[in-house]
Amino acid sequence: MYSELFCQSNFSFLVGASSPEEIVTTASFLGYRAVAITDECSVAGVVRAHAEIARCRLPISLIVGSYFTFDDFSFVLLCPNKPAYSELCRIITQARRREDKGSYALSEWDITSLRHCLLLWLPTGNTDSDEKWALWLKRFHADRCWIAGQRLLDGEDHLRFKHYEMLSETFDIPVAACTGVLMHHKDRLPLQHALHAIKEHTTVEALGRKAVSNAERALRPINKINKLYPTSWVNTTNDIASLFSFSLDELKYQYPAELVPEGFTATSYLRHCVEEGIRRRFPDGIPDSIRATIEKELTLIAEQEYEYFFLTLYDIVQFAKKQKILYQGRGSAANSVVCYCLEITAVDPRQINVLFERFISKERDEPPDIDVDFEHQRREEVIQYIYQKYGRERTALAATVIAYRFKSAFRQVGKALGFAESQLDFVIKKINRRDRTIPWQTQITQHGLDARSKKVKQLISLVEQIVGFPRHLSQHVGGFVISAGPLYELVPIENASMAQRTVIQWDKDDLESLGLLKVDVLALGMLTAIRKTFDSIAAQYPISPSIPFITRLGDDHQVYDMICKADTVGVFQIESRAQMTMLPRLKPRCYYDLVVQIAIVRPGPIQGDMVHPYLLRRHGKEPVSYPSTEVEQVLSRTMGVPIFQEQVIQLAMVAAGFTGGEADQLRRAMASWKKDGRIYEFRDKLVSGMTAKGYSTKFAEQLFEQIKGFGGYGFPESHSASFAVLAYVSCWLKHYFPVEFYLGLLNSWPMGFYTPSQLIQDAKHHGIEIRPVCINHSEVEHTLVFSNGEKAIQLGLCIVKGLSEQSAAALVHSRPEHGYDSIAAVQQLGLPVNDIEALASANGFAIVSANRYAARWKIMDRQHALPLFANESGQHAFPFSPTDADNLLEDYASTSLSLQQHPVSLLRKHRDLSRFISANKLHCIANKAVVHVIGCVTGRQAPGTASGVTFITLEDETGNMNVVVWQATARQQQSAYLSATILQIDGILERSPEGVTHIIAGKLTDRSDWLSSLRIASRDFH
């Protein structure tokens, strides 16, 4: 038997070349008694090792530890018990918090203060240094330290062993055999070298003696270990392993107790808060059925001891409510009447039919899942409230593991192998990752890389291995962990790259594996836009609009008429081209239709071929049928077709005999199947279980395909229900208050699917006047103004590229009552010249200058900026008069949009475009007719469900056109397909029975050179 006490996984970033799962699986296969995961100043990888051992029931013990360096002292700390684990987390936290993200700094006191951890010392070989540290160890840690004896077969082992024996005999410190594992198998040595070179910002060739010299830092068979080390050293590893009893399962989480006022228990205070919410949510009295549901929920919450979780969320949303920060709970919270009464979610439980057991279940015994979205521009206020309330010692954000994706892997591995950076960038730009029939490994050979070259073969192999490897820890989008005591006793905390943020070393999957709770405080741009729209309405009318105010009005047929026409640019969730295509087909007429609409345009239903059957049944063209009563109970609300993630999980239970625990494992496998393929472990059980119960094999295999689709993007009904509320509210606002709605969107950007240029084009198509940037009329943000008695939008200074926020604010603050009467008056404000020139480029001086070129000419005259010459009228006229093309290019360069004319309308003036059909005339063209169109590319989408199809959106001055590009077409015309800003399409018009029009592209012609300096932002492959 042997126990490996020092292993660095790939969570020792750019050092370890194997995952924690690979290490524990291989160690178990080799017959090790125990294995330690000891990443450098980190425990980020231990949960994955722990979960793998539990999942596969591996007969091996996991030891939690960490590797450190302090000056010339290197050592490993190991945790035999829970106090030792807390001690290790404290030391890692202190070391990490002293330095910026990615670094750490130990102090000698950190090591001296150890009382519970065991210490494995790695001598350097320098006699003076090692004897100094040996004396130090004997003084402070005599009874719990060992020398880590490594044999690396590098020609130095005889000297190394003599040194170990001398230290052991002189200072009475026992020696334990130790490999210092960096990889689970010796085949990973080339990858380890590449990672090392990336870390050192050099090439593998230039590493020289710094590189690991051979493959002996891999897990080795026990018979080889016994040959390499003295028996006593090997036995010592097992003696040390026998001292360990700690398991991550011991970690228990406690929420802060100060949330409960004096005189209440957690249970009674939660009930008190719910009763207050009942009076607000049900002012006309609560139905008996809802009261019964509340009692059932409160009982289950008390049994599972989740009161503090709900009270924590309640406290956060009450803070947001007091600060007038708009929010909306989603996730499984939408299933809970308690959450509705606590005002965590706005989803009325009477409007949906989702089991509360999907939210909290005794059988699943896992924490509830509640996400709360806040306005994206004000979420930081909520985050800082949490930090201030609980302190940095008791709260931090969960981490997100940033992994290598193809581009970063290809570029960094290529540089490590010595390829020129320019060559790598060229190849990356040429590879079409959307083309799933020709893999990138083949494509690179078409762009100057020789597949027969050993170096290129190495590049391909290493990129394939490194994709998916962790690069670093980043902060989760909003998952907070809050504890009753010091959080660093549960998990180490480190600084995030963003100021005023700290993160723990585990991500959300790790927290879920250990059953630990987190509170998701997320950001949503649409909430900012809705709140700003509400503010604009309230400023004009004696009403206080709110989300509940709008939803209480009931389903508005005029709003749904707008939705069915796919007039949904800028609204929430149903604004994409795919959703717009589906809206006229599904024809939503009520809230629950929107719930289905949002969820149906997702990989699960699409890949499971569920969309067409649902539409046929919805419109009465196919009978609704169920293979059994059990299936009917699950699918009745969606006409016998599984649309939601919860439904496929429920089907696995009722139709295939899955237990609650197995269903939960299936759900977790769904979430990660593209990473590890574990979903296939359930295929046989699912199919055999369903066929044994009398279901057809076709039905069973179809369900499995849908489960895989949900793995690509799982979308539960609870999320869709919450999103449908915001989708309807945004549509209602767009229909009844369009000016205020567009204004809210523009002042909330960046957010959503569309650029300001596209939003403004849509607003103009709705008859809304948009007024240009002006030094005398523009505020910092966009504003609502009246023009000839009609509402209009005045563009704000914020849209001007290169104009700083400080200068924009100063310009508005110092504006005279009657406005600026000259450029010189603005120059006297002392603004930076670059800011004034940016204003001129955006034609902001049009009110006092002939054109933007004349304004820039005037700005160059520094003399007139002096007070003495401020009112002098004499000046040389600027003779240049810009053309329409000049103005258009300047508009796009300075604000990314033009109010004067569209690029296509400009082309029509100077070129014969008579054969091109404009967007607003496509409805007049017969189905299957050949058409020629031209427009600006505003979006390219290649969803994984579309079998290689790309959807391109073209915009002309009259509207948008939807183009379908098949894979073969894209491949043959790749340059125009990927890079054109102005694109000509020759193709076939196709129109569905519902009137949805597409153009099937035949020929793609890049016409960007017709306006060669034009820079149009498009949303590509999001």
PDB file of N, CA and C in Angstrom, residues 52-124:
ATOM      1  N   GLU A  52     -15.942  13.091  -7.231  1.00  0.00           N
ATOM      2  CA  GLU A  52     -15.630  11.960  -8.112  1.00  0.00           C
ATOM      3  C   GLU A  52     -15.513  10.665  -7.327  1.00  0.00           C
ATOM      4  N   ILE A  53     -14.894  10.729  -6.175  1.00  0.00           N
ATOM      5  CA  ILE A  53     -14.772   9.537  -5.324  1.00  0.00           C
ATOM      6  C   ILE A  53     -16.153   9.049  -4.904  1.00  0.00           C
ATOM      7  N   ALA A  54     -17.022   9.999  -4.530  1.00  0.00           N
ATOM      8  CA  ALA A  54     -18.367   9.618  -4.111  1.00  0.00           C
ATOM      9  C   ALA A  54     -19.185   9.092  -5.282  1.00  0.00           C
ATOM     10  N   ARG A  55     -19.091   9.745  -6.430  1.00  0.00           N
ATOM     11  CA  ARG A  55     -19.892   9.347  -7.589  1.00  0.00           C
ATOM     12  C   ARG A  55     -19.522   7.962  -8.087  1.00  0.00           C
ATOM     13  N   CYS A  56     -18.206   7.694  -8.135  1.00  0.00           N
ATOM     14  CA  CYS A  56     -17.724   6.405  -8.663  1.00  0.00           C
ATOM     15  C   CYS A  56     -17.479   5.369  -7.560  1.00  0.00           C
ATOM     16  N   ARG A  57     -17.726   5.784  -6.303  1.00  0.00           N
ATOM     17  CA  ARG A  57     -17.517   4.891  -5.149  1.00  0.00           C
ATOM     18  C   ARG A  57     -16.109   4.288  -5.171  1.00  0.00           C
ATOM     19  N   LEU A  58     -15.140   5.157  -5.318  1.00  0.00           N
ATOM     20  CA  LEU A  58     -13.745   4.718  -5.405  1.00  0.00           C
ATOM     21  C   LEU A  58     -13.236   4.294  -4.032  1.00  0.00           C
ATOM     22  N   PRO A  59     -12.512   3.180  -3.960  1.00  0.00           N
ATOM     23  CA  PRO A  59     -11.972   2.703  -2.673  1.00  0.00           C
ATOM     24  C   PRO A  59     -10.664   3.393  -2.304  1.00  0.00           C
ATOM     25  N   ILE A  60     -10.724   4.704  -2.154  1.00  0.00           N
ATOM     26  CA  ILE A  60      -9.525   5.475  -1.834  1.00  0.00           C
ATOM     27  C   ILE A  60      -9.930   6.627  -0.934  1.00  0.00           C
ATOM     28  N   SER A  61      -9.027   7.021  -0.050  1.00  0.00           N
ATOM     29  CA  SER A  61      -9.292   8.149   0.841  1.00  0.00           C
ATOM     30  C   SER A  61      -8.717   9.424   0.237  1.00  0.00           C
ATOM     31  N   LEU A  62      -9.460  10.514   0.396  1.00  0.00           N
ATOM     32  CA  LEU A  62      -8.995  11.814  -0.079  1.00  0.00           C
ATOM     33  C   LEU A  62      -8.448  12.604   1.102  1.00  0.00           C
ATOM     34  N   ILE A  63      -7.246  13.123   0.930  1.00  0.00           N
ATOM     35  CA  ILE A  63      -6.630  13.997   1.937  1.00  0.00           C
ATOM     36  C   ILE A  63      -6.635  15.418   1.382  1.00  0.00           C
ATOM     37  N   VAL A  64      -7.135  16.350   2.163  1.00  0.00           N
ATOM     38  CA  VAL A  64      -7.194  17.750   1.754  1.00  0.00           C
ATOM     39  C   VAL A  64      -5.946  18.463   2.252  1.00  0.00           C
ATOM     40  N   GLY A  65      -5.333  19.216   1.366  1.00  0.00           N
ATOM     41  CA  GLY A  65      -4.129  19.948   1.770  1.00  0.00           C
ATOM     42  C   GLY A  65      -3.807  21.045   0.780  1.00  0.00           C
ATOM     43  N   SER A  66      -2.638  21.659   0.966  1.00  0.00           N
ATOM     44  CA  SER A  66      -2.219  22.732   0.069  1.00  0.00           C
ATOM     45  C   SER A  66      -0.703  22.892   0.136  1.00  0.00           C
ATOM     46  N   TYR A  67      -0.133  23.290  -0.998  1.00  0.00           N
ATOM     47  CA  TYR A  67       1.306  23.490  -1.128  1.00  0.00           C
ATOM     48  C   TYR A  67       1.616  24.984  -1.034  1.00  0.00           C
ATOM     49  N   PHE A  68       2.727  25.329  -0.369  1.00  0.00           N
ATOM     50  CA  PHE A  68       3.114  26.734  -0.182  1.00  0.00           C
ATOM     51  C   PHE A  68       4.622  26.887  -0.380  1.00  0.00           C
ATOM     52  N   THR A  69       5.003  28.115  -0.727  1.00  0.00           N
ATOM     53  CA  THR A  69       6.414  28.500  -0.674  1.00  0.00           C
ATOM     54  C   THR A  69       6.524  29.792   0.116  1.00  0.00           C
ATOM     55  N   PHE A  70       7.556  29.857   0.959  1.00  0.00           N
ATOM     56  CA  PHE A  70       7.834  31.053   1.746  1.00  0.00           C
ATOM     57  C   PHE A  70       9.337  31.264   1.730  1.00  0.00           C
ATOM     58  N   ASP A  71       9.789  32.268   0.996  1.00  0.00           N
ATOM     59  CA  ASP A  71      11.230  32.454   0.757  1.00  0.00           C
ATOM     60  C   ASP A  71      11.788  31.156   0.164  1.00  0.00           C
ATOM     61  N   ASP A  72      12.764  30.534   0.855  1.00  0.00           N
ATOM     62  CA  ASP A  72      13.344  29.281   0.361  1.00  0.00           C
ATOM     63  C   ASP A  72      12.790  28.072   1.115  1.00  0.00           C
ATOM     64  N   PHE A  73      11.601  28.218   1.664  1.00  0.00           N
ATOM     65  CA  PHE A  73      10.962  27.154   2.444  1.00  0.00           C
ATOM     66  C   PHE A  73       9.701  26.704   1.699  1.00  0.00           C
ATOM     67  N   SER A  74       9.709  25.470   1.217  1.00  0.00           N
ATOM     68  CA  SER A  74       8.550  24.901   0.519  1.00  0.00           C
ATOM     69  C   SER A  74       7.971  23.774   1.360  1.00  0.00           C
ATOM     70  N   PHE A  75       6.658  23.742   1.443  1.00  0.00           N
ATOM     71  CA  PHE A  75       6.038  22.737   2.310  1.00  0.00           C
ATOM     72  C   PHE A  75       4.595  22.493   1.889  1.00  0.00           C
ATOM     73  N   VAL A  76       4.061  21.401   2.395  1.00  0.00           N
ATOM     74  CA  VAL A  76       2.674  21.017   2.161  1.00  0.00           C
ATOM     75  C   VAL A  76       1.983  20.915   3.508  1.00  0.00           C
ATOM     76  N   LEU A  77       0.812  21.524   3.631  1.00  0.00           N
ATOM     77  CA  LEU A  77      -0.009  21.380   4.827  1.00  0.00           C
ATOM     78  C   LEU A  77      -1.145  20.409   4.530  1.00  0.00           C
ATOM     79  N   LEU A  78      -1.362  19.477   5.455  1.00  0.00           N
ATOM     80  CA  LEU A  78      -2.391  18.458   5.311  1.00  0.00           C
ATOM     81  C   LEU A  78      -3.365  18.543   6.483  1.00  0.00           C
ATOM     82  N   CYS A  79      -4.618  18.207   6.219  1.00  0.00           N
ATOM     83  CA  CYS A  79      -5.688  18.411   7.218  1.00  0.00           C
ATOM     84  C   CYS A  79      -6.209  17.076   7.750  1.00  0.00           C
ATOM     85  N   PRO A  80      -5.760  16.674   8.945  1.00  0.00           N
ATOM     86  CA  PRO A  80      -6.244  15.401   9.499  1.00  0.00           C
ATOM     87  C   PRO A  80      -7.652  15.495  10.078  1.00  0.00           C
ATOM     88  N   ASN A  81      -8.112  16.699  10.426  1.00  0.00           N
ATOM     89  CA  ASN A  81      -9.421  16.837  11.074  1.00  0.00           C
ATOM     90  C   ASN A  81     -10.023  18.198  10.716  1.00  0.00           C
ATOM     91  N   LYS A  82     -11.237  18.432  11.206  1.00  0.00           N
ATOM     92  CA  LYS A  82     -11.940  19.676  10.869  1.00  0.00           C
ATOM     93  C   LYS A  82     -11.207  20.917  11.387  1.00  0.00           C
ATOM     94  N   PRO A  83     -10.706  20.958  12.627  1.00  0.00           N
ATOM     95  CA  PRO A  83      -9.946  22.143  13.057  1.00  0.00           C
ATOM     96  C   PRO A  83      -8.749  22.436  12.162  1.00  0.00           C
ATOM     97  N   ALA A  84      -8.089  21.389  11.672  1.00  0.00           N
ATOM     98  CA  ALA A  84      -6.949  21.591  10.778  1.00  0.00           C
ATOM     99  C   ALA A  84      -7.410  22.189   9.451  1.00  0.00           C
ATOM    100  N   TYR A  85      -8.558  21.719   8.964  1.00  0.00           N
ATOM    101  CA  TYR A  85      -9.093  22.263   7.716  1.00  0.00           C
ATOM    102  C   TYR A  85      -9.412  23.756   7.870  1.00  0.00           C
ATOM    103  N   SER A  86     -10.053  24.124   8.965  1.00  0.00           N
ATOM    104  CA  SER A  86     -10.371  25.536   9.203  1.00  0.00           C
ATOM    105  C   SER A  86      -9.104  26.360   9.294  1.00  0.00           C
ATOM    106  N   GLU A  87      -8.084  25.791   9.906  1.00  0.00           N
ATOM    107  CA  GLU A  87      -6.793  26.466  10.038  1.00  0.00           C
ATOM    108  C   GLU A  87      -6.169  26.691   8.667  1.00  0.00           C
ATOM    109  N   LEU A  88      -6.207  25.673   7.818  1.00  0.00           N
ATOM    110  CA  LEU A  88      -5.655  25.797   6.476  1.00  0.00           C
ATOM    111  C   LEU A  88      -6.389  26.887   5.690  1.00  0.00           C
ATOM    112  N   CYS A  89      -7.729  26.900   5.770  1.00  0.00           N
ATOM    113  CA  CYS A  89      -8.501  27.919   5.048  1.00  0.00           C
ATOM    114  C   CYS A  89      -8.150  29.321   5.535  1.00  0.00           C
ATOM    115  N   ARG A  90      -7.930  29.443   6.847  1.00  0.00           N
ATOM    116  CA  ARG A  90      -7.556  30.756   7.402  1.00  0.00           C
ATOM    117  C   ARG A  90      -6.212  31.212   6.845  1.00  0.00           C
ATOM    118  N   ILE A  91      -5.243  30.315   6.787  1.00  0.00           N
ATOM    119  CA  ILE A  91      -3.907  30.682   6.312  1.00  0.00           C
ATOM    120  C   ILE A  91      -3.938  31.045   4.829  1.00  0.00           C
ATOM    121  N   ILE A  92      -4.684  30.268   4.033  1.00  0.00           N
ATOM    122  CA  ILE A  92      -4.797  30.572   2.604  1.00  0.00           C
ATOM    123  C   ILE A  92      -5.452  31.936   2.423  1.00  0.00           C
ATOM    124  N   THR A  93      -6.504  32.199   3.207  1.00  0.00           N
ATOM    125  CA  THR A  93      -7.208  33.485   3.102  1.00  0.00           C
ATOM    126  C   THR A  93      -6.275  34.646   3.419  1.00  0.00           C
ATOM    127  N   GLN A  94      -5.542  34.533   4.515  1.00  0.00           N
ATOM    128  CA  GLN A  94      -4.624  35.613   4.903  1.00  0.00           C
ATOM    129  C   GLN A  94      -3.568  35.844   3.827  1.00  0.00           C
ATOM    130  N   ALA A  95      -3.022  34.762   3.301  1.00  0.00           N
ATOM    131  CA  ALA A  95      -1.967  34.893   2.297  1.00  0.00           C
ATOM    132  C   ALA A  95      -2.509  35.497   1.002  1.00  0.00           C
ATOM    133  N   ARG A  96      -3.699  35.088   0.616  1.00  0.00           N
ATOM    134  CA  ARG A  96      -4.289  35.586  -0.631  1.00  0.00           C
ATOM    135  C   ARG A  96      -4.754  37.037  -0.502  1.00  0.00           C
ATOM    136  N   ARG A  97      -5.327  37.386   0.635  1.00  0.00           N
ATOM    137  CA  ARG A  97      -5.866  38.737   0.797  1.00  0.00           C
ATOM    138  C   ARG A  97      -4.766  39.797   0.867  1.00  0.00           C
ATOM    139  N   ARG A  98      -3.527  39.380   1.154  1.00  0.00           N
ATOM    140  CA  ARG A  98      -2.424  40.346   1.214  1.00  0.00           C
ATOM    141  C   ARG A  98      -1.970  40.794  -0.176  1.00  0.00           C
ATOM    142  N   GLU A  99      -2.324  40.034  -1.199  1.00  0.00           N
ATOM    143  CA  GLU A  99      -1.825  40.313  -2.538  1.00  0.00           C
ATOM    144  C   GLU A  99      -2.981  40.465  -3.524  1.00  0.00           C
ATOM    145  N   ASP A 100      -2.645  40.965  -4.719  1.00  0.00           N
ATOM    146  CA  ASP A 100      -3.644  41.055  -5.774  1.00  0.00           C
ATOM    147  C   ASP A 100      -4.031  39.666  -6.246  1.00  0.00           C
ATOM    148  N   LYS A 101      -5.108  39.616  -6.990  1.00  0.00           N
ATOM    149  CA  LYS A 101      -5.620  38.355  -7.521  1.00  0.00           C
ATOM    150  C   LYS A 101      -4.503  37.567  -8.222  1.00  0.00           C
ATOM    151  N   GLY A 102      -4.443  36.274  -7.918  1.00  0.00           N
ATOM    152  CA  GLY A 102      -3.483  35.393  -8.573  1.00  0.00           C
ATOM    153  C   GLY A 102      -2.179  35.226  -7.836  1.00  0.00           C
ATOM    154  N   SER A 103      -1.953  36.015  -6.768  1.00  0.00           N
ATOM    155  CA  SER A 103      -0.710  35.925  -5.996  1.00  0.00           C
ATOM    156  C   SER A 103      -1.040  35.691  -4.528  1.00  0.00           C
ATOM    157  N   TYR A 104      -0.006  35.368  -3.758  1.00  0.00           N
ATOM    158  CA  TYR A 104      -0.186  35.238  -2.317  1.00  0.00           C
ATOM    159  C   TYR A 104       1.121  35.569  -1.613  1.00  0.00           C
ATOM    160  N   ALA A 105       1.006  35.907  -0.341  1.00  0.00           N
ATOM    161  CA  ALA A 105       2.194  36.251   0.457  1.00  0.00           C
ATOM    162  C   ALA A 105       2.007  35.714   1.869  1.00  0.00           C
ATOM    163  N   LEU A 106       2.744  34.670   2.191  1.00  0.00           N
ATOM    164  CA  LEU A 106       2.720  34.145   3.555  1.00  0.00           C
ATOM    165  C   LEU A 106       3.567  35.014   4.466  1.00  0.00           C
ATOM    166  N   SER A 107       3.247  34.970   5.745  1.00  0.00           N
ATOM    167  CA  SER A 107       4.141  35.546   6.742  1.00  0.00           C
ATOM    168  C   SER A 107       4.644  34.396   7.613  1.00  0.00           C
ATOM    169  N   GLU A 108       5.759  34.625   8.293  1.00  0.00           N
ATOM    170  CA  GLU A 108       6.278  33.565   9.164  1.00  0.00           C
ATOM    171  C   GLU A 108       5.287  33.255  10.282  1.00  0.00           C
ATOM    172  N   TRP A 109       4.536  34.278  10.691  1.00  0.00           N
ATOM    173  CA  TRP A 109       3.552  34.047  11.755  1.00  0.00           C
ATOM    174  C   TRP A 109       2.488  33.054  11.309  1.00  0.00           C
ATOM    175  N   ASP A 110       2.101  33.102  10.017  1.00  0.00           N
ATOM    176  CA  ASP A 110       1.110  32.150   9.505  1.00  0.00           C
ATOM    177  C   ASP A 110       1.555  30.715   9.797  1.00  0.00           C
ATOM    178  N   ILE A 111       2.827  30.443   9.543  1.00  0.00           N
ATOM    179  CA  ILE A 111       3.321  29.072   9.708  1.00  0.00           C
ATOM    180  C   ILE A 111       3.525  28.760  11.185  1.00  0.00           C
ATOM    181  N   THR A 112       4.006  29.761  11.921  1.00  0.00           N
ATOM    182  CA  THR A 112       4.244  29.549  13.359  1.00  0.00           C
ATOM    183  C   THR A 112       2.948  29.251  14.099  1.00  0.00           C
ATOM    184  N   SER A 113       1.856  29.854  13.634  1.00  0.00           N
ATOM    185  CA  SER A 113       0.586  29.746  14.355  1.00  0.00           C
ATOM    186  C   SER A 113      -0.120  28.411  14.149  1.00  0.00           C
ATOM    187  N   LEU A 114       0.425  27.549  13.307  1.00  0.00           N
ATOM    188  CA  LEU A 114      -0.216  26.253  13.056  1.00  0.00           C
ATOM    189  C   LEU A 114      -0.325  25.438  14.333  1.00  0.00           C
ATOM    190  N   ARG A 115      -1.504  24.863  14.549  1.00  0.00           N
ATOM    191  CA  ARG A 115      -1.717  24.016  15.723  1.00  0.00           C
ATOM    192  C   ARG A 115      -2.317  22.667  15.357  1.00  0.00           C
ATOM    193  N   HIS A 116      -2.904  22.552  14.184  1.00  0.00           N
ATOM    194  CA  HIS A 116      -3.629  21.333  13.853  1.00  0.00           C
ATOM    195  C   HIS A 116      -3.158  20.671  12.568  1.00  0.00           C
ATOM    196  N   CYS A 117      -2.686  21.444  11.594  1.00  0.00           N
ATOM    197  CA  CYS A 117      -2.266  20.870  10.313  1.00  0.00           C
ATOM    198  C   CYS A 117      -0.980  20.064  10.462  1.00  0.00           C
ATOM    199  N   LEU A 118      -0.848  19.041   9.645  1.00  0.00           N
ATOM    200  CA  LEU A 118       0.412  18.309   9.528  1.00  0.00           C
ATOM    201  C   LEU A 118       1.228  18.939   8.409  1.00  0.00           C
ATOM    202  N   LEU A 119       2.566  18.884   8.553  1.00  0.00           N
ATOM    203  CA  LEU A 119       3.437  19.600   7.633  1.00  0.00           C
ATOM    204  C   LEU A 119       4.417  18.643   6.961  1.00  0.00           C
ATOM    205  N   LEU A 120       4.450  18.710   5.655  1.00  0.00           N
ATOM    206  CA  LEU A 120       5.377  17.924   4.844  1.00  0.00           C
ATOM    207  C   LEU A 120       6.384  18.898   4.243  1.00  0.00           C
ATOM    208  N   TRP A 121       7.639  18.749   4.614  1.00  0.00           N
ATOM    209  CA  TRP A 121       8.675  19.714   4.226  1.00  0.00           C
ATOM    210  C   TRP A 121       9.416  19.218   2.992  1.00  0.00           C
ATOM    211  N   LEU A 122       9.621  20.132   2.016  1.00  0.00           N
ATOM    212  CA  LEU A 122      10.369  19.797   0.802  1.00  0.00           C
ATOM    213  C   LEU A 122      11.705  20.538   0.832  1.00  0.00           C
ATOM    214  N   PRO A 123      12.791  19.897   1.322  1.00  0.00           N
ATOM    215  CA  PRO A 123      14.094  20.573   1.405  1.00  0.00           C
ATOM    216  C   PRO A 123      14.590  21.008   0.024  1.00  0.00           C
ATOM    217  N   THR A 124      15.385  22.065   0.016  1.00  0.00           N
ATOM    218  CA  THR A 124      15.882  22.605  -1.252  1.00  0.00           C
ATOM    219  C   THR A 124      17.159  21.913  -1.723  1.00  0.00           C
TER     220      THR A 124
END
